[in-house]
PQR file of N, CA, C, O and H, with PARSE charges and radii, in Angstrom:
ATOM      1  N   MET A   1     104.611  97.156 102.046 -0.4000 1.5000
ATOM      2  CA  MET A   1     103.891  98.006 102.972 -0.0000 2.0000
ATOM      3  C   MET A   1     104.704  98.050 104.260  0.5500 1.7000
ATOM      4  O   MET A   1     104.967  97.017 104.876 -0.5500 1.4000
ATOM      5  N   SER A   2     105.083  99.214 104.646 -0.4000 1.5000
ATOM      6  CA  SER A   2     105.958  99.346 105.811 -0.0000 2.0000
ATOM      7  C   SER A   2     105.169  99.769 107.038  0.5500 1.7000
ATOM      8  O   SER A   2     103.964 100.009 106.971 -0.5500 1.4000
ATOM      9  H   SER A   2     104.868 100.053 104.146  0.4000 1.0000
ATOM     10  N   GLY A   3     105.867  99.853 108.150 -0.4000 1.5000
ATOM     11  CA  GLY A   3     105.270 100.325 109.379 -0.0000 2.0000
ATOM     12  C   GLY A   3     105.079 101.826 109.404  0.5500 1.7000
ATOM     13  O   GLY A   3     104.516 102.361 110.359 -0.5500 1.4000
ATOM     14  H   GLY A   3     106.846  99.658 108.204  0.4000 1.0000
ATOM     15  N   ASP A   4     105.543 102.523 108.363 -0.4000 1.5000
ATOM     16  CA  ASP A   4     105.451 103.981 108.319 -0.0000 2.0000
ATOM     17  C   ASP A   4     104.018 104.492 108.321  0.5500 1.7000
ATOM     18  O   ASP A   4     103.787 105.650 108.669 -0.5500 1.4000
ATOM     19  H   ASP A   4     106.000 102.088 107.587  0.4000 1.0000
ATOM     20  N   HIS A   5     103.066 103.679 107.950 -0.4000 1.5000
ATOM     21  CA  HIS A   5     101.674 104.115 107.834 -0.0000 2.0000
ATOM     22  C   HIS A   5     100.825 103.689 109.027  0.5500 1.7000
ATOM     23  O   HIS A   5      99.607 103.872 109.013 -0.5500 1.4000
ATOM     24  H   HIS A   5     103.254 102.739 107.667  0.4000 1.0000
ATOM     25  N   GLY A   6     101.440 103.133 110.042 -0.4000 1.5000
ATOM     26  CA  GLY A   6     100.717 102.785 111.259 -0.0000 2.0000
ATOM     27  C   GLY A   6     100.113 101.400 111.290  0.5500 1.7000
ATOM     28  O   GLY A   6      99.339 101.101 112.199 -0.5500 1.4000
ATOM     29  H   GLY A   6     102.429 102.984 110.053  0.4000 1.0000
ATOM     30  N   PHE A   7     100.433 100.534 110.328 -0.4000 1.5000
ATOM     31  CA  PHE A   7      99.826  99.207 110.278 -0.0000 2.0000
ATOM     32  C   PHE A   7     100.528  98.164 111.144  0.5500 1.7000
ATOM     33  O   PHE A   7      99.939  97.121 111.426 -0.5500 1.4000
ATOM     34  H   PHE A   7     101.062 100.776 109.589  0.4000 1.0000
ATOM     35  N   GLU A   8     101.764  98.409 111.574 -0.4000 1.5000
ATOM     36  CA  GLU A   8     102.538  97.471 112.396 -0.0000 2.0000
ATOM     37  C   GLU A   8     102.593  96.069 111.780  0.5500 1.7000
ATOM     38  O   GLU A   8     102.062  95.123 112.361 -0.5500 1.4000
ATOM     39  H   GLU A   8     102.242  99.256 111.345  0.4000 1.0000
ATOM     40  N   PRO A   9     103.227  95.925 110.613 -0.5600 1.5000
ATOM     41  CA  PRO A   9     103.273  94.615 109.948  0.2800 2.0000
ATOM     42  C   PRO A   9     104.147  93.604 110.681  0.5500 1.7000
ATOM     43  O   PRO A   9     105.176  93.950 111.262 -0.5500 1.4000
ATOM     44  N   VAL A  10     103.714  92.350 110.642 -0.4000 1.5000
ATOM     45  CA  VAL A  10     104.510  91.212 111.113 -0.0000 2.0000
ATOM     46  C   VAL A  10     104.484  90.169 109.999  0.5500 1.7000
ATOM     47  O   VAL A  10     103.531  90.104 109.222 -0.5500 1.4000
ATOM     48  H   VAL A  10     102.879  92.068 110.170  0.4000 1.0000
ATOM     49  N   ARG A  11     105.531  89.358 109.927 -0.4000 1.5000
ATOM     50  CA  ARG A  11     105.662  88.441 108.803 -0.0000 2.0000
ATOM     51  C   ARG A  11     105.818  86.992 109.233  0.5500 1.7000
ATOM     52  O   ARG A  11     106.923  86.452 109.193 -0.5500 1.4000
ATOM     53  H   ARG A  11     106.305  89.411 110.558  0.4000 1.0000
ATOM     54  N   PRO A  12     104.724  86.352 109.646 -0.5600 1.5000
ATOM     55  CA  PRO A  12     104.829  84.903 109.828  0.2800 2.0000
ATOM     56  C   PRO A  12     104.995  84.242 108.454  0.5500 1.7000
ATOM     57  O   PRO A  12     104.744  84.885 107.435 -0.5500 1.4000
ATOM     58  N   PRO A  13     105.411  82.977 108.406 -0.5600 1.5000
ATOM     59  CA  PRO A  13     105.623  82.316 107.104  0.2800 2.0000
ATOM     60  C   PRO A  13     104.390  82.410 106.200  0.5500 1.7000
ATOM     61  O   PRO A  13     103.264  82.194 106.648 -0.5500 1.4000
ATOM     62  N   THR A  14     104.611  82.725 104.952 -0.4000 1.5000
ATOM     63  CA  THR A  14     103.638  82.764 103.845 -0.0000 2.0000
ATOM     64  C   THR A  14     102.531  83.800 103.993  0.5500 1.7000
ATOM     65  O   THR A  14     101.532  83.712 103.279 -0.5500 1.4000
ATOM     66  H   THR A  14     105.526  82.900 104.588  0.4000 1.0000
ATOM     67  N   GLN A  15     102.663  84.777 104.889 -0.4000 1.5000
ATOM     68  CA  GLN A  15     101.641  85.807 104.988 -0.0000 2.0000
ATOM     69  C   GLN A  15     102.228  87.075 105.602  0.5500 1.7000
ATOM     70  O   GLN A  15     103.352  87.084 106.105 -0.5500 1.4000
ATOM     71  H   GLN A  15     103.475  84.848 105.469  0.4000 1.0000
ATOM     72  N   LEU A  16     101.454  88.119 105.548 -0.4000 1.5000
ATOM     73  CA  LEU A  16     101.817  89.378 106.191 -0.0000 2.0000
ATOM     74  C   LEU A  16     100.592  89.843 106.946  0.5500 1.7000
ATOM     75  O   LEU A  16      99.569  90.169 106.344 -0.5500 1.4000
ATOM     76  H   LEU A  16     100.542  88.112 105.140  0.4000 1.0000
ATOM     77  N   ARG A  17     100.693  89.875 108.268 -0.4000 1.5000
ATOM     78  CA  ARG A  17      99.579  90.356 109.094 -0.0000 2.0000
ATOM     79  C   ARG A  17      99.854  91.796 109.472  0.5500 1.7000
ATOM     80  O   ARG A  17     100.980  92.168 109.799 -0.5500 1.4000
ATOM     81  H   ARG A  17     101.524  89.610 108.757  0.4000 1.0000
ATOM     82  N   LEU A  18      98.810  92.592 109.421 -0.4000 1.5000
ATOM     83  CA  LEU A  18      98.901  94.004 109.771 -0.0000 2.0000
ATOM     84  C   LEU A  18      98.195  94.173 111.112  0.5500 1.7000
ATOM     85  O   LEU A  18      96.967  94.225 111.177 -0.5500 1.4000
ATOM     86  H   LEU A  18      97.895  92.289 109.156  0.4000 1.0000
ATOM     87  N   HIS A  19      98.985  94.257 112.183 -0.4000 1.5000
ATOM     88  CA  HIS A  19      98.438  94.228 113.536 -0.0000 2.0000
ATOM     89  C   HIS A  19      97.620  95.452 113.905  0.5500 1.7000
ATOM     90  O   HIS A  19      96.643  95.333 114.643 -0.5500 1.4000
ATOM     91  H   HIS A  19      99.983  94.214 112.131  0.4000 1.0000
ATOM     92  N   ASN A  20      97.981  96.589 113.427 -0.4000 1.5000
ATOM     93  CA  ASN A  20      97.305  97.803 113.856 -0.0000 2.0000
ATOM     94  C   ASN A  20      96.417  98.332 112.747  0.5500 1.7000
ATOM     95  O   ASN A  20      96.781  98.294 111.572 -0.5500 1.4000
ATOM     96  H   ASN A  20      98.776  96.686 112.827  0.4000 1.0000
ATOM     97  N   CYS A  21      95.258  98.822 113.126 -0.4000 1.5000
ATOM     98  CA  CYS A  21      94.375  99.496 112.176 -0.0000 2.0000
ATOM     99  C   CYS A  21      94.457 100.988 112.456  0.5500 1.7000
ATOM    100  O   CYS A  21      94.000 101.437 113.508 -0.5500 1.4000
ATOM    101  H   CYS A  21      94.962  98.853 114.081  0.4000 1.0000
ATOM    102  N   PRO A  22      95.035 101.778 111.534 -0.5600 1.5000
ATOM    103  CA  PRO A  22      95.118 103.211 111.772  0.2800 2.0000
ATOM    104  C   PRO A  22      93.744 103.883 111.782  0.5500 1.7000
ATOM    105  O   PRO A  22      93.632 105.057 112.134 -0.5500 1.4000
ATOM    106  N   PHE A  23      92.722 103.157 111.406 -0.4000 1.5000
ATOM    107  CA  PHE A  23      91.355 103.683 111.399 -0.0000 2.0000
ATOM    108  C   PHE A  23      90.535 103.123 112.554  0.5500 1.7000
ATOM    109  O   PHE A  23      89.307 103.077 112.485 -0.5500 1.4000
ATOM    110  H   PHE A  23      92.813 102.204 111.121  0.4000 1.0000
ATOM    111  N   HIS A  24      91.220 102.697 113.618 -0.4000 1.5000
ATOM    112  CA  HIS A  24      90.557 102.023 114.733 -0.0000 2.0000
ATOM    113  C   HIS A  24      89.346 102.778 115.298  0.5500 1.7000
ATOM    114  O   HIS A  24      88.315 102.145 115.528 -0.5500 1.4000
ATOM    115  H   HIS A  24      92.217 102.734 113.673  0.4000 1.0000
ATOM    116  N   PRO A  25      89.413 104.086 115.532 -0.5600 1.5000
ATOM    117  CA  PRO A  25      88.228 104.768 116.072  0.2800 2.0000
ATOM    118  C   PRO A  25      87.005 104.622 115.171  0.5500 1.7000
ATOM    119  O   PRO A  25      85.895 104.429 115.666 -0.5500 1.4000
ATOM    120  N   LEU A  26      87.192 104.712 113.863 -0.4000 1.5000
ATOM    121  CA  LEU A  26      86.078 104.528 112.933 -0.0000 2.0000
ATOM    122  C   LEU A  26      85.670 103.058 112.867  0.5500 1.7000
ATOM    123  O   LEU A  26      84.482 102.745 112.792 -0.5500 1.4000
ATOM    124  H   LEU A  26      88.094 104.870 113.460  0.4000 1.0000
ATOM    125  N   ALA A  27      86.650 102.159 112.894 -0.4000 1.5000
ATOM    126  CA  ALA A  27      86.351 100.728 112.830 -0.0000 2.0000
ATOM    127  C   ALA A  27      85.522 100.275 114.026  0.5500 1.7000
ATOM    128  O   ALA A  27      84.715  99.352 113.905 -0.5500 1.4000
ATOM    129  H   ALA A  27      87.615 102.414 112.955  0.4000 1.0000
ATOM    130  N   ALA A  28      85.709 100.908 115.168 -0.4000 1.5000
ATOM    131  CA  ALA A  28      84.917 100.555 116.351 -0.0000 2.0000
ATOM    132  C   ALA A  28      83.440 100.870 116.139  0.5500 1.7000
ATOM    133  O   ALA A  28      82.571 100.222 116.723 -0.5500 1.4000
ATOM    134  H   ALA A  28      86.364 101.657 115.266  0.4000 1.0000
ATOM    135  N   LYS A  29      83.158 101.864 115.304 -0.4000 1.5000
ATOM    136  CA  LYS A  29      81.764 102.262 115.041 -0.0000 2.0000
ATOM    137  C   LYS A  29      81.163 101.551 113.829  0.5500 1.7000
ATOM    138  O   LYS A  29      79.959 101.295 113.799 -0.5500 1.4000
ATOM    139  H   LYS A  29      83.864 102.391 114.830  0.4000 1.0000
ATOM    140  N   ALA A  30      81.983 101.232 112.836 -0.4000 1.5000
ATOM    141  CA  ALA A  30      81.490 100.624 111.597 -0.0000 2.0000
ATOM    142  C   ALA A  30      82.508  99.614 111.072  0.5500 1.7000
ATOM    143  O   ALA A  30      83.121  99.846 110.029 -0.5500 1.4000
ATOM    144  H   ALA A  30      82.961 101.440 112.860  0.4000 1.0000
ATOM    145  N   PRO A  31      82.701  98.488 111.783 -0.5600 1.5000
ATOM    146  CA  PRO A  31      83.754  97.539 111.386  0.2800 2.0000
ATOM    147  C   PRO A  31      83.574  96.949 109.990  0.5500 1.7000
ATOM    148  O   PRO A  31      84.562  96.771 109.277 -0.5500 1.4000
ATOM    149  N   GLU A  32      82.352  96.642 109.581 -0.4000 1.5000
ATOM    150  CA  GLU A  32      82.148  96.047 108.262 -0.0000 2.0000
ATOM    151  C   GLU A  32      82.579  97.007 107.166  0.5500 1.7000
ATOM    152  O   GLU A  32      83.208  96.598 106.190 -0.5500 1.4000
ATOM    153  H   GLU A  32      81.550  96.787 110.160  0.4000 1.0000
ATOM    154  N   LEU A  33      82.240  98.291 107.323 -0.4000 1.5000
ATOM    155  CA  LEU A  33      82.617  99.297 106.339 -0.0000 2.0000
ATOM    156  C   LEU A  33      84.130  99.467 106.280  0.5500 1.7000
ATOM    157  O   LEU A  33      84.712  99.469 105.195 -0.5500 1.4000
ATOM    158  H   LEU A  33      81.729  98.624 108.115  0.4000 1.0000
ATOM    159  N   VAL A  34      84.765  99.609 107.430 -0.4000 1.5000
ATOM    160  CA  VAL A  34      86.211  99.829 107.462 -0.0000 2.0000
ATOM    161  C   VAL A  34      86.960  98.604 106.957  0.5500 1.7000
ATOM    162  O   VAL A  34      87.939  98.748 106.225 -0.5500 1.4000
ATOM    163  H   VAL A  34      84.292  99.608 108.311  0.4000 1.0000
ATOM    164  N   CYS A  35      86.530  97.413 107.324 -0.4000 1.5000
ATOM    165  CA  CYS A  35      87.189  96.198 106.828 -0.0000 2.0000
ATOM    166  C   CYS A  35      87.045  96.075 105.316  0.5500 1.7000
ATOM    167  O   CYS A  35      87.992  95.681 104.636 -0.5500 1.4000
ATOM    168  H   CYS A  35      85.734  97.296 107.918  0.4000 1.0000
ATOM    169  N   ALA A  36      85.878  96.405 104.784 -0.4000 1.5000
ATOM    170  CA  ALA A  36      85.679  96.352 103.331 -0.0000 2.0000
ATOM    171  C   ALA A  36      86.575  97.375 102.639  0.5500 1.7000
ATOM    172  O   ALA A  36      87.128  97.085 101.578 -0.5500 1.4000
ATOM    173  H   ALA A  36      85.108  96.725 105.337  0.4000 1.0000
ATOM    174  N   MET A  37      86.731  98.570 103.221 -0.4000 1.5000
ATOM    175  CA  MET A  37      87.606  99.591 102.640 -0.0000 2.0000
ATOM    176  C   MET A  37      89.067  99.151 102.703  0.5500 1.7000
ATOM    177  O   MET A  37      89.805  99.328 101.734 -0.5500 1.4000
ATOM    178  H   MET A  37      86.282  98.806 104.083  0.4000 1.0000
ATOM    179  N   ASN A  38      89.490  98.581 103.830 -0.4000 1.5000
ATOM    180  CA  ASN A  38      90.860  98.082 103.955 -0.0000 2.0000
ATOM    181  C   ASN A  38      91.131  96.977 102.937  0.5500 1.7000
ATOM    182  O   ASN A  38      92.196  96.941 102.321 -0.5500 1.4000
ATOM    183  H   ASN A  38      88.890  98.437 104.616  0.4000 1.0000
ATOM    184  N   HIS A  39      90.174  96.088 102.767 -0.4000 1.5000
ATOM    185  CA  HIS A  39      90.324  94.996 101.808 -0.0000 2.0000
ATOM    186  C   HIS A  39      90.464  95.552 100.391  0.5500 1.7000
ATOM    187  O   HIS A  39      91.341  95.127  99.639 -0.5500 1.4000
ATOM    188  H   HIS A  39      89.309  96.118 103.267  0.4000 1.0000
ATOM    189  N   ALA A  40      89.597  96.502 100.027 -0.4000 1.5000
ATOM    190  CA  ALA A  40      89.663  97.106  98.696 -0.0000 2.0000
ATOM    191  C   ALA A  40      90.975  97.868  98.506  0.5500 1.7000
ATOM    192  O   ALA A  40      91.583  97.790  97.438 -0.5500 1.4000
ATOM    193  H   ALA A  40      88.885  96.847 100.638  0.4000 1.0000
ATOM    194  N   PHE A  41      91.414  98.600  99.524 -0.4000 1.5000
ATOM    195  CA  PHE A  41      92.673  99.347  99.450 -0.0000 2.0000
ATOM    196  C   PHE A  41      93.840  98.401  99.194  0.5500 1.7000
ATOM    197  O   PHE A  41      94.643  98.626  98.289 -0.5500 1.4000
ATOM    198  H   PHE A  41      90.920  98.663 100.391  0.4000 1.0000
ATOM    199  N   ASN A  42      93.929  97.345  99.992 -0.4000 1.5000
ATOM    200  CA  ASN A  42      95.049  96.409  99.847 -0.0000 2.0000
ATOM    201  C   ASN A  42      94.991  95.653  98.531  0.5500 1.7000
ATOM    202  O   ASN A  42      96.031  95.409  97.919 -0.5500 1.4000
ATOM    203  H   ASN A  42      93.277  97.162 100.728  0.4000 1.0000
ATOM    204  N   SER A  43      93.801  95.278  98.084 -0.4000 1.5000
ATOM    205  CA  SER A  43      93.669  94.604  96.790 -0.0000 2.0000
ATOM    206  C   SER A  43      94.127  95.520  95.668  0.5500 1.7000
ATOM    207  O   SER A  43      94.841  95.084  94.765 -0.5500 1.4000
ATOM    208  H   SER A  43      92.956  95.477  98.582  0.4000 1.0000
ATOM    209  N   GLY A  44      93.727  96.783  95.715 -0.4000 1.5000
ATOM    210  CA  GLY A  44      94.139  97.753  94.711 -0.0000 2.0000
ATOM    211  C   GLY A  44      95.631  98.033  94.756  0.5500 1.7000
ATOM    212  O   GLY A  44      96.266  98.215  93.717 -0.5500 1.4000
ATOM    213  H   GLY A  44      93.147  97.137  96.448  0.4000 1.0000
ATOM    214  N   TYR A  45      96.190  98.068  95.958 -0.4000 1.5000
ATOM    215  CA  TYR A  45      97.626  98.281  96.150 -0.0000 2.0000
ATOM    216  C   TYR A  45      98.411  97.166  95.458  0.5500 1.7000
ATOM    217  O   TYR A  45      99.364  97.427  94.724 -0.5500 1.4000
ATOM    218  H   TYR A  45      95.675  97.921  96.802  0.4000 1.0000
ATOM    219  N   LEU A  46      98.001  95.927  95.702 -0.4000 1.5000
ATOM    220  CA  LEU A  46      98.677  94.791  95.071 -0.0000 2.0000
ATOM    221  C   LEU A  46      98.499  94.801  93.560  0.5500 1.7000
ATOM    222  O   LEU A  46      99.438  94.511  92.819 -0.5500 1.4000
ATOM    223  H   LEU A  46      97.227  95.715  96.299  0.4000 1.0000
ATOM    224  N   GLU A  47      97.299  95.132  93.102 -0.4000 1.5000
ATOM    225  CA  GLU A  47      97.036  95.175  91.668 -0.0000 2.0000
ATOM    226  C   GLU A  47      97.870  96.275  91.003  0.5500 1.7000
ATOM    227  O   GLU A  47      98.444  96.061  89.935 -0.5500 1.4000
ATOM    228  H   GLU A  47      96.535  95.367  93.703  0.4000 1.0000
ATOM    229  N   GLY A  48      97.936  97.439  91.629 -0.4000 1.5000
ATOM    230  CA  GLY A  48      98.709  98.546  91.082 -0.0000 2.0000
ATOM    231  C   GLY A  48     100.197  98.239  90.995  0.5500 1.7000
ATOM    232  O   GLY A  48     100.880  98.690  90.075 -0.5500 1.4000
ATOM    233  H   GLY A  48      97.470  97.613  92.496  0.4000 1.0000
ATOM    234  N   LEU A  49     100.691  97.475  91.950 -0.4000 1.5000
ATOM    235  CA  LEU A  49     102.095  97.078  91.942 -0.0000 2.0000
ATOM    236  C   LEU A  49     102.351  95.876  91.036  0.5500 1.7000
ATOM    237  O   LEU A  49     103.494  95.466  90.836 -0.5500 1.4000
ATOM    238  H   LEU A  49     100.136  97.109  92.697  0.4000 1.0000
ATOM    239  N   LYS A  50     101.271  95.322  90.494 -0.4000 1.5000
ATOM    240  CA  LYS A  50     101.350  94.128  89.642 -0.0000 2.0000
ATOM    241  C   LYS A  50     102.022  92.966  90.370  0.5500 1.7000
ATOM    242  O   LYS A  50     102.875  92.270  89.820 -0.5500 1.4000
ATOM    243  H   LYS A  50     100.343  95.655  90.656  0.4000 1.0000
ATOM    244  N   VAL A  51     101.607  92.780  91.633 -0.4000 1.5000
ATOM    245  CA  VAL A  51     102.136  91.691  92.455 -0.0000 2.0000
ATOM    246  C   VAL A  51     101.346  90.429  92.122  0.5500 1.7000
ATOM    247  O   VAL A  51     100.126  90.398  92.281 -0.5500 1.4000
ATOM    248  H   VAL A  51     100.915  93.347  92.080  0.4000 1.0000
ATOM    249  N   GLY A  52     102.026  89.407  91.667 -0.4000 1.5000
ATOM    250  CA  GLY A  52     101.373  88.154  91.343 -0.0000 2.0000
ATOM    251  C   GLY A  52     101.510  87.148  92.470  0.5500 1.7000
ATOM    252  O   GLY A  52     102.511  87.144  93.186 -0.5500 1.4000
ATOM    253  H   GLY A  52     103.018  89.431  91.538  0.4000 1.0000
ATOM    254  N   GLY A  53     100.514  86.303  92.630 -0.4000 1.5000
ATOM    255  CA  GLY A  53     100.584  85.235  93.616 -0.0000 2.0000
ATOM    256  C   GLY A  53     100.288  85.658  95.043  0.5500 1.7000
ATOM    257  O   GLY A  53     100.385  84.842  95.960 -0.5500 1.4000
ATOM    258  H   GLY A  53      99.701  86.306  92.049  0.4000 1.0000
ATOM    259  N   VAL A  54      99.924  86.935  95.250 -0.4000 1.5000
ATOM    260  CA  VAL A  54      99.610  87.441  96.589 -0.0000 2.0000
ATOM    261  C   VAL A  54      98.228  88.056  96.545  0.5500 1.7000
ATOM    262  O   VAL A  54      97.875  88.746  95.589 -0.5500 1.4000
ATOM    263  H   VAL A  54      99.845  87.598  94.506  0.4000 1.0000
ATOM    264  N   ALA A  55      97.444  87.803  97.584 -0.4000 1.5000
ATOM    265  CA  ALA A  55      96.089  88.341  97.652 -0.0000 2.0000
ATOM    266  C   ALA A  55      95.842  88.963  99.018  0.5500 1.7000
ATOM    267  O   ALA A  55      96.424  88.556 100.024 -0.5500 1.4000
ATOM    268  H   ALA A  55      97.730  87.242  98.361  0.4000 1.0000
ATOM    269  N   ALA A  56      94.970  89.953  99.029 -0.4000 1.5000
ATOM    270  CA  ALA A  56      94.475  90.527 100.275 -0.0000 2.0000
ATOM    271  C   ALA A  56      93.262  89.701 100.693  0.5500 1.7000
ATOM    272  O   ALA A  56      92.327  89.521  99.912 -0.5500 1.4000
ATOM    273  H   ALA A  56      94.497  90.284  98.212  0.4000 1.0000
ATOM    274  N   LEU A  57      93.281  89.207 101.913 -0.4000 1.5000
ATOM    275  CA  LEU A  57      92.220  88.326 102.398 -0.0000 2.0000
ATOM    276  C   LEU A  57      91.590  88.915 103.644  0.5500 1.7000
ATOM    277  O   LEU A  57      92.294  89.410 104.524 -0.5500 1.4000
ATOM    278  H   LEU A  57      94.040  89.353 102.547  0.4000 1.0000
ATOM    279  N   LEU A  58      90.265  88.866 103.727 -0.4000 1.5000
ATOM    280  CA  LEU A  58      89.589  89.256 104.950 -0.0000 2.0000
ATOM    281  C   LEU A  58      89.812  88.156 105.984  0.5500 1.7000
ATOM    282  O   LEU A  58      89.433  87.004 105.771 -0.5500 1.4000
ATOM    283  H   LEU A  58      89.692  88.464 103.012  0.4000 1.0000
ATOM    284  N   ALA A  59      90.418  88.516 107.080 -0.4000 1.5000
ATOM    285  CA  ALA A  59      90.730  87.544 108.133 -0.0000 2.0000
ATOM    286  C   ALA A  59      90.727  88.257 109.484  0.5500 1.7000
ATOM    287  O   ALA A  59      91.773  88.390 110.119 -0.5500 1.4000
ATOM    288  H   ALA A  59      90.726  89.451 107.253  0.4000 1.0000
ATOM    289  N   PRO A  60      89.551  88.717 109.927 -0.5600 1.5000
ATOM    290  CA  PRO A  60      89.503  89.467 111.184  0.2800 2.0000
ATOM    291  C   PRO A  60      89.964  88.639 112.382  0.5500 1.7000
ATOM    292  O   PRO A  60      89.602  87.472 112.526 -0.5500 1.4000
ATOM    293  N   GLN A  61      90.760  89.260 113.224 -0.4000 1.5000
ATOM    294  CA  GLN A  61      91.240  88.655 114.470 -0.0000 2.0000
ATOM    295  C   GLN A  61      91.080  89.698 115.570  0.5500 1.7000
ATOM    296  O   GLN A  61      91.297  90.884 115.317 -0.5500 1.4000
ATOM    297  H   GLN A  61      91.054  90.208 113.107  0.4000 1.0000
ATOM    298  N   PRO A  62      90.711  89.299 116.770 -0.5600 1.5000
ATOM    299  CA  PRO A  62      90.581  90.267 117.856  0.2800 2.0000
ATOM    300  C   PRO A  62      91.888  91.034 118.076  0.5500 1.7000
ATOM    301  O   PRO A  62      92.958  90.436 118.184 -0.5500 1.4000
ATOM    302  N   GLY A  63      91.786  92.350 118.140 -0.4000 1.5000
ATOM    303  CA  GLY A  63      92.946  93.183 118.408 -0.0000 2.0000
ATOM    304  C   GLY A  63      93.868  93.404 117.221  0.5500 1.7000
ATOM    305  O   GLY A  63      94.934  94.001 117.376 -0.5500 1.4000
ATOM    306  H   GLY A  63      90.917  92.836 118.052  0.4000 1.0000
ATOM    307  N   GLU A  64      93.483  92.936 116.037 -0.4000 1.5000
ATOM    308  CA  GLU A  64      94.303  93.106 114.841 -0.0000 2.0000
ATOM    309  C   GLU A  64      93.458  93.683 113.722  0.5500 1.7000
ATOM    310  O   GLU A  64      92.238  93.805 113.830 -0.5500 1.4000
ATOM    311  H   GLU A  64      92.617  92.452 115.911  0.4000 1.0000
ATOM    312  N   ARG A  65      94.132  94.027 112.666 -0.4000 1.5000
ATOM    313  CA  ARG A  65      93.460  94.517 111.477 -0.0000 2.0000
ATOM    314  C   ARG A  65      92.760  93.349 110.798  0.5500 1.7000
ATOM    315  O   ARG A  65      93.146  92.196 110.994 -0.5500 1.4000
ATOM    316  H   ARG A  65      95.123  93.929 112.578  0.4000 1.0000
ATOM    317  N   CYS A  66      91.741  93.633 110.006 -0.4000 1.5000
ATOM    318  CA  CYS A  66      90.901  92.570 109.447 -0.0000 2.0000
ATOM    319  C   CYS A  66      91.412  92.003 108.127  0.5500 1.7000
ATOM    320  O   CYS A  66      90.791  91.094 107.575 -0.5500 1.4000
ATOM    321  H   CYS A  66      91.427  94.569 109.847  0.4000 1.0000
ATOM    322  N   VAL A  67      92.521  92.509 107.611 -0.4000 1.5000
ATOM    323  CA  VAL A  67      93.054  92.050 106.316 -0.0000 2.0000
ATOM    324  C   VAL A  67      94.459  91.488 106.520  0.5500 1.7000
ATOM    325  O   VAL A  67      95.265  92.036 107.272 -0.5500 1.4000
ATOM    326  H   VAL A  67      93.025  93.247 108.059  0.4000 1.0000
ATOM    327  N   GLN A  68      94.725  90.396 105.841 -0.4000 1.5000
ATOM    328  CA  GLN A  68      96.089  89.873 105.808 -0.0000 2.0000
ATOM    329  C   GLN A  68      96.458  89.654 104.358  0.5500 1.7000
ATOM    330  O   GLN A  68      95.590  89.454 103.508 -0.5500 1.4000
ATOM    331  H   GLN A  68      94.070  89.951 105.231  0.4000 1.0000
ATOM    332  N   LEU A  69      97.736  89.692 104.080 -0.4000 1.5000
ATOM    333  CA  LEU A  69      98.245  89.419 102.747 -0.0000 2.0000
ATOM    334  C   LEU A  69      98.874  88.048 102.758  0.5500 1.7000
ATOM    335  O   LEU A  69      99.674  87.733 103.639 -0.5500 1.4000
ATOM    336  H   LEU A  69      98.442  89.855 104.770  0.4000 1.0000
ATOM    337  N   GLY A  70      98.519  87.228 101.781 -0.4000 1.5000
ATOM    338  CA  GLY A  70      99.049  85.872 101.726 -0.0000 2.0000
ATOM    339  C   GLY A  70      98.967  85.322 100.322  0.5500 1.7000
ATOM    340  O   GLY A  70      98.597  86.033  99.388 -0.5500 1.4000
ATOM    341  H   GLY A  70      97.870  87.484 101.065  0.4000 1.0000
ATOM    342  N   PRO A  71      99.310  84.058 100.172 -0.5600 1.5000
ATOM    343  CA  PRO A  71      99.284  83.437  98.840  0.2800 2.0000
ATOM    344  C   PRO A  71      97.896  83.495  98.215  0.5500 1.7000
ATOM    345  O   PRO A  71      96.889  83.229  98.871 -0.5500 1.4000
ATOM    346  N   ALA A  72      97.866  83.843  96.949 -0.4000 1.5000
ATOM    347  CA  ALA A  72      96.600  83.856  96.216 -0.0000 2.0000
ATOM    348  C   ALA A  72      96.127  82.425  95.982  0.5500 1.7000
ATOM    349  O   ALA A  72      96.934  81.532  95.722 -0.5500 1.4000
ATOM    350  H   ALA A  72      98.684  84.059  96.416  0.4000 1.0000
ATOM    351  N   LYS A  73      94.842  82.218  96.073 -0.4000 1.5000
ATOM    352  CA  LYS A  73      94.256  80.901  95.803 -0.0000 2.0000
ATOM    353  C   LYS A  73      94.000  80.788  94.304  0.5500 1.7000
ATOM    354  O   LYS A  73      93.503  81.720  93.671 -0.5500 1.4000
ATOM    355  H   LYS A  73      94.187  82.944  96.283  0.4000 1.0000
ATOM    356  N   GLY A  74      94.351  79.628  93.751 -0.4000 1.5000
ATOM    357  CA  GLY A  74      94.058  79.352  92.352 -0.0000 2.0000
ATOM    358  C   GLY A  74      94.933  80.017  91.457  0.5500 1.7000
ATOM    359  O   GLY A  74      94.799  79.873  90.242 -0.5500 1.4000
ATOM    360  H   GLY A  74      94.755  78.872  94.265  0.4000 1.0000
TER
END
């Protein structure tokens, strides 16, 4: 996932945080809905690419997107 889609990715060790939410105006009005959609989108993206060992995790942080990609549990 590149910065081309407005997510502003950063790569600390063992994870990928997406700093920007391109849906910020909608997320300000309905954060639970937008975070659930982002989580489903990223989970489907990883599944479609057949990426093993990586999971989309809900991890809301102030000023950042609510999903991060990191090692899958189990």
